[in-house]
mmCIF file of C-alpha atoms and ligand atoms in Angstrom:
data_model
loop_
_atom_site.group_PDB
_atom_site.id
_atom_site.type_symbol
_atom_site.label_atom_id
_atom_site.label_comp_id
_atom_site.label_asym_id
_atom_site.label_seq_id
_atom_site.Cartn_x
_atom_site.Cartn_y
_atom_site.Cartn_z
ATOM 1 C CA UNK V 10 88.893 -6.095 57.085
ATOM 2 C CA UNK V 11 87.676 -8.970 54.995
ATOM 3 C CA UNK V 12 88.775 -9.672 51.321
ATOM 4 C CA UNK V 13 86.833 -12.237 49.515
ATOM 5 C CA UNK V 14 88.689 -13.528 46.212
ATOM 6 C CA UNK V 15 87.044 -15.857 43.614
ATOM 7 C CA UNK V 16 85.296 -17.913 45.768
ATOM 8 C CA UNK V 17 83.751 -21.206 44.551
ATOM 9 C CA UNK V 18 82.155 -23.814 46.823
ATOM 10 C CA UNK V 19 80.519 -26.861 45.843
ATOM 11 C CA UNK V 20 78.640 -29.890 47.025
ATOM 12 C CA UNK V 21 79.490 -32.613 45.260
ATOM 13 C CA UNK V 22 78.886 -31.723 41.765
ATOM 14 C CA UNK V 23 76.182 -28.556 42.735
ATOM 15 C CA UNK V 24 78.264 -25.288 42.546
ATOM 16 C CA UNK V 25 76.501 -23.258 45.233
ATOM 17 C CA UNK V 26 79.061 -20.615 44.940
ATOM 18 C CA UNK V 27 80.144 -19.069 41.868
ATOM 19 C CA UNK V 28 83.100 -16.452 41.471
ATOM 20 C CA UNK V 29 82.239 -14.337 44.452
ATOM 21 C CA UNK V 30 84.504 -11.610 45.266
ATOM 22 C CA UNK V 31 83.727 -8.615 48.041
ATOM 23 C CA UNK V 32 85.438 -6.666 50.187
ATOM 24 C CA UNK V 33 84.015 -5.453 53.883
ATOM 25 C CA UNK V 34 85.663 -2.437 55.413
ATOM 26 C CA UNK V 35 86.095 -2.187 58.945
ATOM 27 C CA UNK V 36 83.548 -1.118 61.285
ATOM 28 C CA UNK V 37 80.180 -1.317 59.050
ATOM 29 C CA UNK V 38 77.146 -3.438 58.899
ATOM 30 C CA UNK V 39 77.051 -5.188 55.564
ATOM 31 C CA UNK V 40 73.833 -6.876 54.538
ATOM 32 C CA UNK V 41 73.637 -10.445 52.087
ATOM 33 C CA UNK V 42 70.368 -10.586 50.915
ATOM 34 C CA UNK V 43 69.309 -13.506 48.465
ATOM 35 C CA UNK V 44 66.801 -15.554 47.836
ATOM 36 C CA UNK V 45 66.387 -19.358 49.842
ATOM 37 C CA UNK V 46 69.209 -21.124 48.305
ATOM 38 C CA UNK V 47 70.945 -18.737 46.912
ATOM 39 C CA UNK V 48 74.373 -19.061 48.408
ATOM 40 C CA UNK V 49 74.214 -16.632 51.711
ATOM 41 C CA UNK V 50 75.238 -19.681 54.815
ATOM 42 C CA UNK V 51 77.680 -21.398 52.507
ATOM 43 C CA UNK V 52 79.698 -18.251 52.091
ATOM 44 C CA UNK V 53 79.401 -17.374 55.933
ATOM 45 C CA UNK V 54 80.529 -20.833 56.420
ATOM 46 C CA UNK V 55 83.488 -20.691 53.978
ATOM 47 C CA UNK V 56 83.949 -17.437 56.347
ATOM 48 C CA UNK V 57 84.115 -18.443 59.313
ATOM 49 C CA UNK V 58 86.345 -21.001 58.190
ATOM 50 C CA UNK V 59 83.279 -24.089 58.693
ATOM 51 C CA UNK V 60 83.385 -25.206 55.133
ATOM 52 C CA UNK V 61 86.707 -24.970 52.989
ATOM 53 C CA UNK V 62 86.230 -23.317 49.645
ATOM 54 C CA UNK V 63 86.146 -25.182 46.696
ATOM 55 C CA UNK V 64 88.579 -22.091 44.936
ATOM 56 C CA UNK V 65 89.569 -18.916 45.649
ATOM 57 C CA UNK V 66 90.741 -17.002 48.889
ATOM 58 C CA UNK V 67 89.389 -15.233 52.377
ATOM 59 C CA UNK V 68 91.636 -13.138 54.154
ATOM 60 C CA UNK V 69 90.421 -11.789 57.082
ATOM 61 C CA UNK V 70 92.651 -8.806 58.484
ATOM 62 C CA UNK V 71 95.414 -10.045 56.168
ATOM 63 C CA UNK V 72 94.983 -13.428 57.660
ATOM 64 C CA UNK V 73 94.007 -16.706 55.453
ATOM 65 C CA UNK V 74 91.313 -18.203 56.600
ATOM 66 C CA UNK V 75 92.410 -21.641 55.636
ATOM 67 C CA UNK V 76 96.023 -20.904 56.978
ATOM 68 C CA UNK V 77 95.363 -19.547 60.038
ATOM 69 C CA UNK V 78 91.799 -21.074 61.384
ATOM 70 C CA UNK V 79 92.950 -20.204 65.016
ATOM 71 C CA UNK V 80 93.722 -16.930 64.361
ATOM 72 C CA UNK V 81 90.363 -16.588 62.359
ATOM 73 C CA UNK V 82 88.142 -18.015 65.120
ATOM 74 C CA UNK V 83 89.382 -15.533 67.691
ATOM 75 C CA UNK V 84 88.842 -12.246 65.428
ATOM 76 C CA UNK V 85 85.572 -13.874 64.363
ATOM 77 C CA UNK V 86 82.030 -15.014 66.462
ATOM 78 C CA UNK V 87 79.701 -16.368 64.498
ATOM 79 C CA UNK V 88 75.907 -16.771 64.907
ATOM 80 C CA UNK V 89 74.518 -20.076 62.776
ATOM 81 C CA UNK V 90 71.340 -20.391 61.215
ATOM 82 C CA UNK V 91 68.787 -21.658 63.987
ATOM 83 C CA UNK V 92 71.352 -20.944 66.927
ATOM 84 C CA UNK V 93 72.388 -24.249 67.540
ATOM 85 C CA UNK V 94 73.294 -24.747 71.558
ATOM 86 C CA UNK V 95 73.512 -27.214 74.397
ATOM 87 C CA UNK V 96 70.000 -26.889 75.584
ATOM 88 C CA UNK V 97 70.691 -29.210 78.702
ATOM 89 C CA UNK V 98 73.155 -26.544 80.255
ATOM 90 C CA UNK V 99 71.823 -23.603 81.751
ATOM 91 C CA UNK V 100 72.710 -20.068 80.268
ATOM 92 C CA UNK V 101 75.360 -19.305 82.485
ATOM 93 C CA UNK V 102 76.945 -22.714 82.764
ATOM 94 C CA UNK V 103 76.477 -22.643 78.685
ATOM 95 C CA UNK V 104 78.311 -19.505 78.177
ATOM 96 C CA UNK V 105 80.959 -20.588 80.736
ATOM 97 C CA UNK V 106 81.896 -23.877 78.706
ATOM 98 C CA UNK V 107 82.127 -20.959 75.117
ATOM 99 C CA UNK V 108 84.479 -18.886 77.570
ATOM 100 C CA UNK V 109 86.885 -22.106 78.705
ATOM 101 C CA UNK V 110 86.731 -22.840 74.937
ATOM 102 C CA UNK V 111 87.857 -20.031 73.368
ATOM 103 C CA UNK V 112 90.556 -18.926 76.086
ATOM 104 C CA UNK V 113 88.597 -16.697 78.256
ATOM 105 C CA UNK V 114 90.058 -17.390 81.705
ATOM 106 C CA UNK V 115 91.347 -13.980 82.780
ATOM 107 C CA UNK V 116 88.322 -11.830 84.100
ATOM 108 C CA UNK V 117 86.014 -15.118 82.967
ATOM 109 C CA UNK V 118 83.083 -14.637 85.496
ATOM 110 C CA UNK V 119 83.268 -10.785 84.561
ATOM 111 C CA UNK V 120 83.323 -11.520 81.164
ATOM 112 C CA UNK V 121 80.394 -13.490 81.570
ATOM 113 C CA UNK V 122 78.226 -10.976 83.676
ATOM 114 C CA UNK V 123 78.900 -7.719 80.497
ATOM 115 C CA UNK V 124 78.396 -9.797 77.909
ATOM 116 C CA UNK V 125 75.118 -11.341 79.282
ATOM 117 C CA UNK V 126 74.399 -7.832 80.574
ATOM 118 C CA UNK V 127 74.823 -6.838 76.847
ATOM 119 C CA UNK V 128 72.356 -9.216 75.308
ATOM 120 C CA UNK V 129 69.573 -8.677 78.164
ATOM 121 C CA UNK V 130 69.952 -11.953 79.970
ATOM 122 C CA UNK V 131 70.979 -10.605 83.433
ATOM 123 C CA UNK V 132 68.747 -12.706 85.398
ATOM 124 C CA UNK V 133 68.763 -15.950 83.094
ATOM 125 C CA UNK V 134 71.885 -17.113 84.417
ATOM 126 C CA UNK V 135 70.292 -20.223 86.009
ATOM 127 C CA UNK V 136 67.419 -20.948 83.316
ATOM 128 C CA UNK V 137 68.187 -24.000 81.343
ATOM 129 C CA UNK V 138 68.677 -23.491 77.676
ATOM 130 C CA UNK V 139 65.779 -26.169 76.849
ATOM 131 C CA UNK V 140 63.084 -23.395 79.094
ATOM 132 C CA UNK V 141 63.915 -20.454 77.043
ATOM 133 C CA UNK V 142 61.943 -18.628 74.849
ATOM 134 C CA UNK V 143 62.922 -18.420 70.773
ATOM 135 C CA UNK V 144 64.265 -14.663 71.254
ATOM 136 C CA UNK V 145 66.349 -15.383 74.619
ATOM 137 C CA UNK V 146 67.777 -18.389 72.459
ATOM 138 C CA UNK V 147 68.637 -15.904 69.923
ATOM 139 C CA UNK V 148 70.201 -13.641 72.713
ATOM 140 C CA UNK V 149 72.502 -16.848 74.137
ATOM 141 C CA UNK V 150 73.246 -17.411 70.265
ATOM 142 C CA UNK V 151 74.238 -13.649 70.251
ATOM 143 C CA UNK V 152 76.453 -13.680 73.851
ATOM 144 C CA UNK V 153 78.207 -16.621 72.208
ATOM 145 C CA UNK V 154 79.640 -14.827 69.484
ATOM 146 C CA UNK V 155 80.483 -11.663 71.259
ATOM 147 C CA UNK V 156 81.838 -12.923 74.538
ATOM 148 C CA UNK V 157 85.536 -13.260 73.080
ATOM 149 C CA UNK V 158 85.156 -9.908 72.233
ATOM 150 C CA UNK V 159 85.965 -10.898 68.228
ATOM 151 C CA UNK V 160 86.205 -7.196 65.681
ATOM 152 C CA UNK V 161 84.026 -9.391 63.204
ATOM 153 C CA UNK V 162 80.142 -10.846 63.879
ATOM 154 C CA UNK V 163 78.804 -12.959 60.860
ATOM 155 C CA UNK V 164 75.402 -13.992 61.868
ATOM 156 C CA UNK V 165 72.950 -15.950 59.636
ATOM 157 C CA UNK V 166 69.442 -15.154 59.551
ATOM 158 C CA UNK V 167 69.471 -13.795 63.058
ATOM 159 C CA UNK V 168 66.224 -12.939 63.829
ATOM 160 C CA UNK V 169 64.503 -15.374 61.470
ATOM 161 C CA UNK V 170 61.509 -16.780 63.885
ATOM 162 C CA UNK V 171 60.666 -13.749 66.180
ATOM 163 C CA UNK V 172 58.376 -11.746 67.045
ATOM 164 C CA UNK V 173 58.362 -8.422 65.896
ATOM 165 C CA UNK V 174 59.168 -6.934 69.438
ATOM 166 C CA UNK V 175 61.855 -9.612 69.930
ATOM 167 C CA UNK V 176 63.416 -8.766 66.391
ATOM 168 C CA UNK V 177 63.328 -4.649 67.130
ATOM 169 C CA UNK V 178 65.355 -5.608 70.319
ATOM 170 C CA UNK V 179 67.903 -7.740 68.301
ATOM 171 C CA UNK V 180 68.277 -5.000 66.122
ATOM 172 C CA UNK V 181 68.953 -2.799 68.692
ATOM 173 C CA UNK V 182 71.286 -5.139 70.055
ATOM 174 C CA UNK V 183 73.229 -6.004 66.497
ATOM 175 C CA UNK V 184 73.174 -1.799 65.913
ATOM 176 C CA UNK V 185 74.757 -1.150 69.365
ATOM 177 C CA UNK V 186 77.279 -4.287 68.585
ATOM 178 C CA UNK V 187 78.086 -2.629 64.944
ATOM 179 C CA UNK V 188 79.357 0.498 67.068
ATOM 180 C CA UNK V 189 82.843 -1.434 67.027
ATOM 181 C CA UNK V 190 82.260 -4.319 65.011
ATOM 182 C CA UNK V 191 81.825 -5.156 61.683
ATOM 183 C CA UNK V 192 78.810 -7.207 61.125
ATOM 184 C CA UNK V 193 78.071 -9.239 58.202
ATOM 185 C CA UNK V 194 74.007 -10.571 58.748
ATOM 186 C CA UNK V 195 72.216 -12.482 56.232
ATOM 187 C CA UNK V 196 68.564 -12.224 56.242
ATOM 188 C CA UNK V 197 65.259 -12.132 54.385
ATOM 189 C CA UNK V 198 63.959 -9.113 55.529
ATOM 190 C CA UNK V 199 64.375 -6.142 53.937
ATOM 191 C CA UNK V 200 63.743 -3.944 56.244
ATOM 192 C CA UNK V 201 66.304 -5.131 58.579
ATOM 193 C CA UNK V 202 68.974 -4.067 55.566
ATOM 194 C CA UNK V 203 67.665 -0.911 55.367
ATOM 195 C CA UNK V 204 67.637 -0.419 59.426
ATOM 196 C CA UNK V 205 70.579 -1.703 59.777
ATOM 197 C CA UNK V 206 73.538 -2.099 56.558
ATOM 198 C CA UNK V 207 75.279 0.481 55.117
ATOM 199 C CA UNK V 208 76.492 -2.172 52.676
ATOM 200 C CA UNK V 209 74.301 -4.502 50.748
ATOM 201 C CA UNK V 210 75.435 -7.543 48.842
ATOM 202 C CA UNK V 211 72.661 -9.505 46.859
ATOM 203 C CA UNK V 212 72.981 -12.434 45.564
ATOM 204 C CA UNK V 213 71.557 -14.771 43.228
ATOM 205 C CA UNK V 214 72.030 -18.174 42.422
ATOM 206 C CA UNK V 215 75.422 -18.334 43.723
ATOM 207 C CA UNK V 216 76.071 -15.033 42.470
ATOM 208 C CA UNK V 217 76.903 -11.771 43.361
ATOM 209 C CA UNK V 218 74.506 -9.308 41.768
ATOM 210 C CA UNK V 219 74.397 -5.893 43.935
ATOM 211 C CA UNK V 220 77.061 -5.066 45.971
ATOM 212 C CA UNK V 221 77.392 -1.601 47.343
ATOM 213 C CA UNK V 222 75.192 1.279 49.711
ATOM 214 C CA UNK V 223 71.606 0.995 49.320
ATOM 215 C CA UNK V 224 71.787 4.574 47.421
ATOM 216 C CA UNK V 225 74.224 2.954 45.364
ATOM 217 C CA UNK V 226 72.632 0.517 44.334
ATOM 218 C CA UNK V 227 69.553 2.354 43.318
ATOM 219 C CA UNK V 228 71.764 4.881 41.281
ATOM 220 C CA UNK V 229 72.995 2.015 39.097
ATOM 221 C CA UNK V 230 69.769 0.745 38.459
ATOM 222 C CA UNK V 231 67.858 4.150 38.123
ATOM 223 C CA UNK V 232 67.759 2.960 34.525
ATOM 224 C CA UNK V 233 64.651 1.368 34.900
ATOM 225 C CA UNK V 234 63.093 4.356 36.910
ATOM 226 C CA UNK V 235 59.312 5.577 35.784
ATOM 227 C CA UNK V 236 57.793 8.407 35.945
ATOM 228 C CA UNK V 237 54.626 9.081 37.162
ATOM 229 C CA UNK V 238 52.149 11.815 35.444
ATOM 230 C CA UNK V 239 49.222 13.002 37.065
ATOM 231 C CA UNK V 240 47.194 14.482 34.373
ATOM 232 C CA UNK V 241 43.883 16.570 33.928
ATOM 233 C CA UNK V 242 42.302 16.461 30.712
ATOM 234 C CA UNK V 243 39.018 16.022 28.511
ATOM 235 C CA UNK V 244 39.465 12.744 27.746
ATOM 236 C CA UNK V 245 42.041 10.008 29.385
ATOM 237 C CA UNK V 246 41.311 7.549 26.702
ATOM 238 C CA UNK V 247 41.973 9.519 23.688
ATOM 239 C CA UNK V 248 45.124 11.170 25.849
ATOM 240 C CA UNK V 249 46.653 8.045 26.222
ATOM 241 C CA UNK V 250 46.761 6.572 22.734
ATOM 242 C CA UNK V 251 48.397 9.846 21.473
ATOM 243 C CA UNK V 252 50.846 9.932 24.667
ATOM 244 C CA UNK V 253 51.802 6.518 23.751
ATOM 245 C CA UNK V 254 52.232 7.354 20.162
ATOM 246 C CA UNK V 255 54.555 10.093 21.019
ATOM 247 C CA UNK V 256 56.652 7.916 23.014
ATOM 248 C CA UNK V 257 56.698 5.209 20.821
ATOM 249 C CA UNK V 258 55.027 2.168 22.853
ATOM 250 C CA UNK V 259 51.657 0.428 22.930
ATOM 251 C CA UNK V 260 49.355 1.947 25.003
ATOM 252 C CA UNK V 261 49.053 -0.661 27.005
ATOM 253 C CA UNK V 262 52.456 -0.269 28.500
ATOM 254 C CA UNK V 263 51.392 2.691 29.735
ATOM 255 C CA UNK V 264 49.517 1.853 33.017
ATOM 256 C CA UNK V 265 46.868 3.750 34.626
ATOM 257 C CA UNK V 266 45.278 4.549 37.696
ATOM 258 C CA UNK V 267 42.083 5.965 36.451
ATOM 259 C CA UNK V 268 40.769 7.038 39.326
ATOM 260 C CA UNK V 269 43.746 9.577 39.716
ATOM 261 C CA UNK V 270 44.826 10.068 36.287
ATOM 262 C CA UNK V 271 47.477 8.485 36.484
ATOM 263 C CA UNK V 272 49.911 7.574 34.111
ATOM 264 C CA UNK V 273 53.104 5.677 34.842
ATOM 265 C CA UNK V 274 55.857 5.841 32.317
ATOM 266 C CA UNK V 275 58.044 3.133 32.106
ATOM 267 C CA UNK V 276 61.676 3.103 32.102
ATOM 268 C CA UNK V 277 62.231 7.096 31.482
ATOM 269 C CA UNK V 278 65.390 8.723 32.891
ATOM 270 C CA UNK V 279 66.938 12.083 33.220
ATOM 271 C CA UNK V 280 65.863 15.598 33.018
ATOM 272 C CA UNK V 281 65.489 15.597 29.470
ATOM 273 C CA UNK V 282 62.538 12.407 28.989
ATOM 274 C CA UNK V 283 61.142 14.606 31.869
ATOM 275 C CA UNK V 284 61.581 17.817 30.044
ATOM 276 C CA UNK V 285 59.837 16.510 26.722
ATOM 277 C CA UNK V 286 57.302 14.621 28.645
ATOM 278 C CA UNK V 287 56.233 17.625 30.315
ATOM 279 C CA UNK V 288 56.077 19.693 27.301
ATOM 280 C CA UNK V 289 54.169 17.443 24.835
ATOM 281 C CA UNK V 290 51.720 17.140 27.637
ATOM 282 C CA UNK V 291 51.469 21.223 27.914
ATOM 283 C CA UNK V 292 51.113 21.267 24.115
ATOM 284 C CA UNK V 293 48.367 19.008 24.011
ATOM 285 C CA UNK V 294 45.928 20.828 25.890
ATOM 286 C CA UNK V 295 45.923 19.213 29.250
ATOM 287 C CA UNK V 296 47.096 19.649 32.266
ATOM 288 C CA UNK V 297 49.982 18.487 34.324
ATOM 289 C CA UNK V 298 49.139 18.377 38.110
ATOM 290 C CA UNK V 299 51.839 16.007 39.202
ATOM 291 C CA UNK V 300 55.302 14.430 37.538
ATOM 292 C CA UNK V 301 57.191 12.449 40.060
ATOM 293 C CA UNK V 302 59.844 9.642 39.910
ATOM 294 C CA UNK V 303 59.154 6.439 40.838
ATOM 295 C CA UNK V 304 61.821 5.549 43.142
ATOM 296 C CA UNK V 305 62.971 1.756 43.593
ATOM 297 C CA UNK V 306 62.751 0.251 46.699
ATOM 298 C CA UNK V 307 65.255 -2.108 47.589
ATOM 299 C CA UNK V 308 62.010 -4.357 47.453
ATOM 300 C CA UNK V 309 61.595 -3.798 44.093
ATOM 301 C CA UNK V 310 65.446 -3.804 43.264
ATOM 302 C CA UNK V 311 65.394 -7.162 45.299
ATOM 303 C CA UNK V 312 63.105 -8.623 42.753
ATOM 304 C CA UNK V 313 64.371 -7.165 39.846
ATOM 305 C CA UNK V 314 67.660 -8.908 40.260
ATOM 306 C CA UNK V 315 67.083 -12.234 42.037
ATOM 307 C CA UNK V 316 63.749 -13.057 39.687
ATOM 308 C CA UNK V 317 64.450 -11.117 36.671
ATOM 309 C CA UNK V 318 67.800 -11.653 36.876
ATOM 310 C CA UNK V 319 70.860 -9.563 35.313
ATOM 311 C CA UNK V 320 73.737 -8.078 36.675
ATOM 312 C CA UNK V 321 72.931 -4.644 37.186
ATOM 313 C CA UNK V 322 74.953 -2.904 39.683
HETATM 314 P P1 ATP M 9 68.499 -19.940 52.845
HETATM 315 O O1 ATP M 9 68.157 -18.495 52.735
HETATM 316 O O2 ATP M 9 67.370 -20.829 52.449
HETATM 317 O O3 ATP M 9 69.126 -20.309 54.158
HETATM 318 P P2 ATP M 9 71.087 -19.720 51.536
HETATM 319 O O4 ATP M 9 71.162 -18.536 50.644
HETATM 320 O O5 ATP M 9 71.731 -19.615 52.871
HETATM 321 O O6 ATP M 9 69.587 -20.228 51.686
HETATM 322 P P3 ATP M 9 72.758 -22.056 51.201
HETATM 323 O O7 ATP M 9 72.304 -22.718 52.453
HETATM 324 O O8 ATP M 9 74.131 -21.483 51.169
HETATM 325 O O9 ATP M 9 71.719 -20.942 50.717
HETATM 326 O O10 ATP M 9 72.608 -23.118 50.038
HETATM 327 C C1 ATP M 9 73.025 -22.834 48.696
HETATM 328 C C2 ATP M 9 72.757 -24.079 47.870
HETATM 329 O O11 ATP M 9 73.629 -25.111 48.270
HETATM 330 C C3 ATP M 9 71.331 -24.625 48.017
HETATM 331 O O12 ATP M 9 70.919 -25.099 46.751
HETATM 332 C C4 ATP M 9 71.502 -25.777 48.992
HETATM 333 O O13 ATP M 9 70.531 -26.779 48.765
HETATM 334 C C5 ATP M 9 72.896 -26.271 48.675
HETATM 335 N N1 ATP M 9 73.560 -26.828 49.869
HETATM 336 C C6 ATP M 9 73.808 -26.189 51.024
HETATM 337 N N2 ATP M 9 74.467 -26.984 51.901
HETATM 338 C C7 ATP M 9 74.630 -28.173 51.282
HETATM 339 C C8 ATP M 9 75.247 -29.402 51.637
HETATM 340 N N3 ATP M 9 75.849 -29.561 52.811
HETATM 341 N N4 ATP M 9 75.229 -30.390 50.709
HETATM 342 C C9 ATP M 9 74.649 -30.243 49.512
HETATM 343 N N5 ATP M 9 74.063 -29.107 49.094
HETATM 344 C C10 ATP M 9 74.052 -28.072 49.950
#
């Protein structure tokens, strides 16, 4: 549904986007996640067509987005960062001026009525824009973009600002709109990626980093996995030197939770570090009450590859 093809964009000299090349499939929820600044709105305005890239291509359904911006606008509704709309119109007369502009006549009042039925503003209709709470903004942001009825949402950051009932609702409302859309969201949160995105793009710096299912981007990073030893024996301290010897680091890269006796092993993967792990423990006369793998979260992978850096997956 949307091929992205070497795409640079810069501001005057600043090169905000570097090389960044994806492709979104129909009908899925795609996540970019990234750090402030690092390149997110700039590529859902090169998109949506708002900004023209500096290089590279966009084709949306086939369609070029700088060739064809008509075409693009009607397959596309966008939600921009902090849901810029004309707060001196009431909902309804608001989302009435969107329908005459994008060629809704046919059915227009209709229109109208599901698509504000859709977004839970049946009963807003005469509110002015300037009287509405942040979330019912977000909700006439929302009806905007979907009232054409476009195959493709790209919304920015959209429920940056709410309250944690009003974003569980907007979720709701983005998951039932990702039914028969595809949906590309940017966003801070990472647990609205992993509620909501079967894809996940990350990027860094202008960057792509991570692109791929949350389970595939763990698998390419499960590299850096530890694993975590619960141990019994007579005495931690002495343990602990000779574990470390065995595996070759200082012993203070081996960190502990005393109070569980606990003892994390960095950056072991595989059955077989498990394996020998578990028998040099058995052959040194303690006990093994626990050996689990540390699983990243995307948390963890979100900080591994936007402040660490590297290109990992
Ligand atoms: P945030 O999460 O904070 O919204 P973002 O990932 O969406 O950030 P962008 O808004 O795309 O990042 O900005 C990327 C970089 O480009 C930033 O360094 C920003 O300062 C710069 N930038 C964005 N728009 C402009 C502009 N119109 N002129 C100059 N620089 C810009």
């Amino acid at each position: 549904m949307i091929q992205v093809e070497s795409l640079y964009k810069s501001y005057g000299t600043f090169p905000a986007v570097k090389n960044v090349s994806f492709e979104v499939p129909s009908g899925v929820i795609v996540g970019l996640l990234g750090p402030n600044g690092a390149g997110k709105t700039t590529i859902m305005k090169a998109l949506t067509g708002y900004h023209k890239p500096t290089a590279g291509t966009i084709l949306i359904d086939g369609k070029n987005v700088e060739e064809d911006p008509i075409a693009i606008k009607s397959m596309t509704g966008y939600l921009p960062e902090g849901v810029p709309l004309y707060s001196e119109m009431t909902v309804y007369e608001y989302l009435e001026f969107i329908a005459e502009a994008r060629g809704v006549i046919e059915h227009k009042k209709e229109t109208i009525e599901n698509t504000m039925r859709k977004c839970g503003l049946i009963g807003f209709g005469d509110v002015l824009i300037d009287h509405l709470s942040k979330g019912y903004k977000q909700r006439v942001g929302l009806a905007q973009a979907i009232l054409h009825n476009p195959a493709i949402l790209i919304l920015d950051e959209p429920t940056t600002g709410l309250d944690p009932n009003q974003i569980l609702e907007i979720r709701d409302l983005i998951r039932d709109l990702g039914k028969d859309k595809t949906v590309i969201l940017s966003t801070h949160i990472l647990q609205e990626v992993e509620a909501l995105c079967s894809k996940i793009i990350i990027i860094n710096e202008g960057e792509i980093v991570a692109d791929g299912s949350p389970e595939e981007i763990a698998d390419a990073m499960k590299g850096e996995e530890n694993i975590i030893c619960k141990i019994k024996t007579s005495s931690i301290d002495k343990f602990k030197v000779d574990f470390a010897n065995y595996l070759k680091y200082s012993p203070k890269k081996l960190v502990e939770n005393l109070f569980q006796s606990e003892l994390v092993v960095p950056a072991q993967s595989g059955d077989a570090a498990a394996e020998s792990i578990f028998k040099w423990i058995v052959e040194h006369d303690s006990i093994l009450l626990e050996m689990r793998r540390d699983t990243l979260s995307l948390e963890d992978i979100f900080v591994k590859l936007t402040r660490e850096g590297g290109n990992h997956a």
